[in-house]
Short mmCIF file of C-alpha atoms and ligand atoms in Angstrom, two decimals:
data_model
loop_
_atom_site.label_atom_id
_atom_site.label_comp_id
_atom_site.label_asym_id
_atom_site.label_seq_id
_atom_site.Cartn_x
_atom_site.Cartn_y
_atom_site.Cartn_z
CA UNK A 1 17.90 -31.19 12.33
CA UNK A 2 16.72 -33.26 9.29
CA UNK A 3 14.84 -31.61 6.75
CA UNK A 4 11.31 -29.75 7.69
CA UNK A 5 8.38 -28.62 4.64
CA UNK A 6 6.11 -26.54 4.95
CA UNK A 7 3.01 -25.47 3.19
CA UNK A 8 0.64 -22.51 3.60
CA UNK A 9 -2.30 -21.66 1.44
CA UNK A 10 -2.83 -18.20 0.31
CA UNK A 11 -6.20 -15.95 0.05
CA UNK A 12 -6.84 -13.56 -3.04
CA UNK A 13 -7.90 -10.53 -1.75
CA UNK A 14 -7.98 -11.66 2.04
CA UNK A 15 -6.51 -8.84 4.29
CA UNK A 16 -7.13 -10.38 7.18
CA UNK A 17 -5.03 -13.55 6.82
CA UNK A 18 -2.76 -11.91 4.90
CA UNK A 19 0.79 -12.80 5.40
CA UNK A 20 0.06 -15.53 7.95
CA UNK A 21 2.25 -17.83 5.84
CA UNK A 22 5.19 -15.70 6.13
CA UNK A 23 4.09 -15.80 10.19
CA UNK A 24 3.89 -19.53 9.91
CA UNK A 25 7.24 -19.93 8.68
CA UNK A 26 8.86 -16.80 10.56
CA UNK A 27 7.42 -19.11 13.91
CA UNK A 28 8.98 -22.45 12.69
CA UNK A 29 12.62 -21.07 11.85
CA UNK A 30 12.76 -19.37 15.21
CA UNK A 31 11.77 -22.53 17.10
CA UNK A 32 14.54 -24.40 15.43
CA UNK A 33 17.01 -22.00 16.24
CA UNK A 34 17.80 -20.26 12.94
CA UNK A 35 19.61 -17.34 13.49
CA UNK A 36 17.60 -13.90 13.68
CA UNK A 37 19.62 -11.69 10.53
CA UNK A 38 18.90 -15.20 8.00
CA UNK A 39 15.38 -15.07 9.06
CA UNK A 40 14.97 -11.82 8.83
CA UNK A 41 16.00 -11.89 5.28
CA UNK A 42 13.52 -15.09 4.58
CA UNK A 43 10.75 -13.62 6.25
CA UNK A 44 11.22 -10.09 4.17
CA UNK A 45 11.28 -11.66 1.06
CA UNK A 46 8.44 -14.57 1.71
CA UNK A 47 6.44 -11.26 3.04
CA UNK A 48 6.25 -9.48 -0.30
CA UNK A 49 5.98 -12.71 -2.60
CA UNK A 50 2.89 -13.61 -0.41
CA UNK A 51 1.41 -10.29 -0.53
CA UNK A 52 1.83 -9.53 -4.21
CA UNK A 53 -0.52 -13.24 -4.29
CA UNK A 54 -3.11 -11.22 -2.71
CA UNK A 55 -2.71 -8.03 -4.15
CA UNK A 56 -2.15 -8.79 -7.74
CA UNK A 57 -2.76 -12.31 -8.30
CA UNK A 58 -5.20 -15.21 -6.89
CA UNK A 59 -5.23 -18.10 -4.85
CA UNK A 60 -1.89 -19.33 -4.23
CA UNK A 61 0.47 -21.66 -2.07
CA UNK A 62 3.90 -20.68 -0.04
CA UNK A 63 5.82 -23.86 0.19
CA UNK A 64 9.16 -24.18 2.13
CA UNK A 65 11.59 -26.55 2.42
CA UNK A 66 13.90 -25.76 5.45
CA UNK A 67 17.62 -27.47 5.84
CA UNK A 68 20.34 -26.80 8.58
CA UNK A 69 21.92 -25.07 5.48
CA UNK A 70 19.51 -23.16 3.82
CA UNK A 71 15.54 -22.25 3.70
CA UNK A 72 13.84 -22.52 -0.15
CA UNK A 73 10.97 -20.64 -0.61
CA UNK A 74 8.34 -21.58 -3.38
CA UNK A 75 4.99 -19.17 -4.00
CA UNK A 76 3.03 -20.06 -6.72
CA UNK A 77 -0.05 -18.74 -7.70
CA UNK A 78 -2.65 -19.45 -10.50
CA UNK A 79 -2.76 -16.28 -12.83
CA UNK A 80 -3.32 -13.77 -14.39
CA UNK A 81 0.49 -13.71 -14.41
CA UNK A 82 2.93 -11.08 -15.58
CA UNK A 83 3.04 -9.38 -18.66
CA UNK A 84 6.89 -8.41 -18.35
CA UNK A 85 9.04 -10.16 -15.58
CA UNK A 86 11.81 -8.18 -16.24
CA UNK A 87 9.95 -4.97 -16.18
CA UNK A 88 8.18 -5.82 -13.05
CA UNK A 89 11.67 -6.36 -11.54
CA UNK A 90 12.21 -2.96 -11.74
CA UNK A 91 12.41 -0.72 -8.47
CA UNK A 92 8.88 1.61 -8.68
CA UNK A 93 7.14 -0.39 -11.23
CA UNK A 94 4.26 -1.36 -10.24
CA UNK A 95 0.33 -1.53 -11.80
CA UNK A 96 -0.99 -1.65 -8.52
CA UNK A 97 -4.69 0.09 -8.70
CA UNK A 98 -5.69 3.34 -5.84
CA UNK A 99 -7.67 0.95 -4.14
CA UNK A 100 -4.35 -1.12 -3.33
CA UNK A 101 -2.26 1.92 -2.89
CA UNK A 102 -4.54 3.34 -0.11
CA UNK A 103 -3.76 0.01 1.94
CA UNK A 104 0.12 0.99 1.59
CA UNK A 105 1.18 -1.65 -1.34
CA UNK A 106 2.21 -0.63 -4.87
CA UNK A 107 5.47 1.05 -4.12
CA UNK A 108 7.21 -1.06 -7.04
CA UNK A 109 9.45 -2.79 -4.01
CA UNK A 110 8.55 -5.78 -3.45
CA UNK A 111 10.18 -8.11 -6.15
CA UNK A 112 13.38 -5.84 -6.04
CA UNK A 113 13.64 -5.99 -1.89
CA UNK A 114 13.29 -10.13 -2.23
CA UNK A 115 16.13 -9.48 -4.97
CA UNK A 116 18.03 -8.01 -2.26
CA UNK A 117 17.56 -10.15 0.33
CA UNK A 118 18.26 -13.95 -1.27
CA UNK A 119 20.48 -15.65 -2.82
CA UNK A 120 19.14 -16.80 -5.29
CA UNK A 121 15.74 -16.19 -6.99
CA UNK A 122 13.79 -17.08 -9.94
CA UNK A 123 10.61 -15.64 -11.02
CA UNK A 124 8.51 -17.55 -13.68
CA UNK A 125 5.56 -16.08 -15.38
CA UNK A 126 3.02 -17.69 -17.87
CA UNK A 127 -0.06 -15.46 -18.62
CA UNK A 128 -2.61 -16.46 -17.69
CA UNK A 129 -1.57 -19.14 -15.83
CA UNK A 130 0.33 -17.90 -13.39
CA UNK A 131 3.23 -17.54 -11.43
CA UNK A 132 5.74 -18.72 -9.35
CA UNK A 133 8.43 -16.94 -7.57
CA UNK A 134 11.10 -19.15 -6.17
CA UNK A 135 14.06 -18.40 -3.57
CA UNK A 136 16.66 -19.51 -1.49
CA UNK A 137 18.39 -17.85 1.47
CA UNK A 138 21.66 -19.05 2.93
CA UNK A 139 22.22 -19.39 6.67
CA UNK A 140 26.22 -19.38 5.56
CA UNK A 141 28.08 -17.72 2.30
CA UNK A 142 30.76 -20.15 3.04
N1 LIG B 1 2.07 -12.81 -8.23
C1 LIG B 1 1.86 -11.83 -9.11
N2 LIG B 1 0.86 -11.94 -10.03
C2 LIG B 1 0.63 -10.96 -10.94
N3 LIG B 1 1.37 -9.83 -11.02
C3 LIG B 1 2.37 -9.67 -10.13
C4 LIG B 1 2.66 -10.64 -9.14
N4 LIG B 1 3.74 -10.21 -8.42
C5 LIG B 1 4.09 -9.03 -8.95
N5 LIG B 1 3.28 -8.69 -9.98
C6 LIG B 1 3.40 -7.50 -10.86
O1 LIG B 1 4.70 -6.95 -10.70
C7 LIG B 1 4.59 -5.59 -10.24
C8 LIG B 1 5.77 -5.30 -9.31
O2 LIG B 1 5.67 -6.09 -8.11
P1 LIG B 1 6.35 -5.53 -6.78
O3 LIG B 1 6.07 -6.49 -5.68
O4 LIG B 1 7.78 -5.22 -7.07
O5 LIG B 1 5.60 -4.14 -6.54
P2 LIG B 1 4.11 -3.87 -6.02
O6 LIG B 1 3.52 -5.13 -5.47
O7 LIG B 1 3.36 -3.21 -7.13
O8 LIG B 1 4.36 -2.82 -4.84
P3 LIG B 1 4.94 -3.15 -3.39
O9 LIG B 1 5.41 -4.58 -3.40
O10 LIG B 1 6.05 -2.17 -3.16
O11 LIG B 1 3.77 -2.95 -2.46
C9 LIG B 1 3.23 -5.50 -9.60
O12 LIG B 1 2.74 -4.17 -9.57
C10 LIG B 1 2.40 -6.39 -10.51
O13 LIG B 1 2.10 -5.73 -11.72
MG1 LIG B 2 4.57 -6.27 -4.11
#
């Protein structure tokens, strides 16, 4: 398998298409074989970066770069940002309005449960530019 990128646009606001990227990808690593649990994980974590884009955010990409090793992850979106990463990292923060919460988001999960579920992950914020949260999952801890 040589190496296989991806990229998805993402829709502020847009319910309806929202989280076909993570669908996109989920379809491509199962095609290629990559094993259910590692996808699992990918797709989990690619869910809740894509949907805090249209939640929270604006137009955005999700970019992926897929290897027999491991899967990066790239969503990027163009502002407002966040104020306080490190806050935001927080399990039950979240500034989510009641319109948002009555379609189920704004538990203050998402960032931590892609914490939990890559390897490694770097979120970069610059208001109001924008931000990019960037992962990688691991088909092997050897
Ligand atoms: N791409 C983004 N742009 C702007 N703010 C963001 C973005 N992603 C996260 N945030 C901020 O970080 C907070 C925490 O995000 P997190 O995904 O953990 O929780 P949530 O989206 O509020 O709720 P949940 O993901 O459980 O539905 C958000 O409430 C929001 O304030
Ligand atoms: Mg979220």
């Amino acid at each position: 398998m040589t190496t296989i990128e991806l990229d998805f646009e993402i829709k502020h606001n847009d319910f309806d298409r929202a989280g076909s990227a993570s669908s996109g990808l989920k379809n491509t690593l199962k095609q290629i074989g990559y094993p259910p649990d590692i996808i699992k994980r990918i797709v989990v974590s690619s869910y809740e970066a894509e949907m805090n884009v249209v939640v929270h955010a604006s137009d955005g990409h999700l970019r992926a770069v897929i290897t027999p090793d491991e899967v990066h992850v790239t969503v990027k979106d163009n502002g407002p940002g966040i104020e306080n990463v490190e806050m935001a990292m927080k399990e039950g923060y979240s500034t989510a309005p009641e319109r948002i919460r009555e379609l189920g988001f704004g538990a203050g999960m998402g960032l931590p449960n892609i914490k939990k579920n890559t390897d490694e992950l770097k979120v970069e914020s610059f208001v109001p530019t924008g931000t990019t949260v960037d992962f990688i999952v691991r088909r092997s801890n050897g």
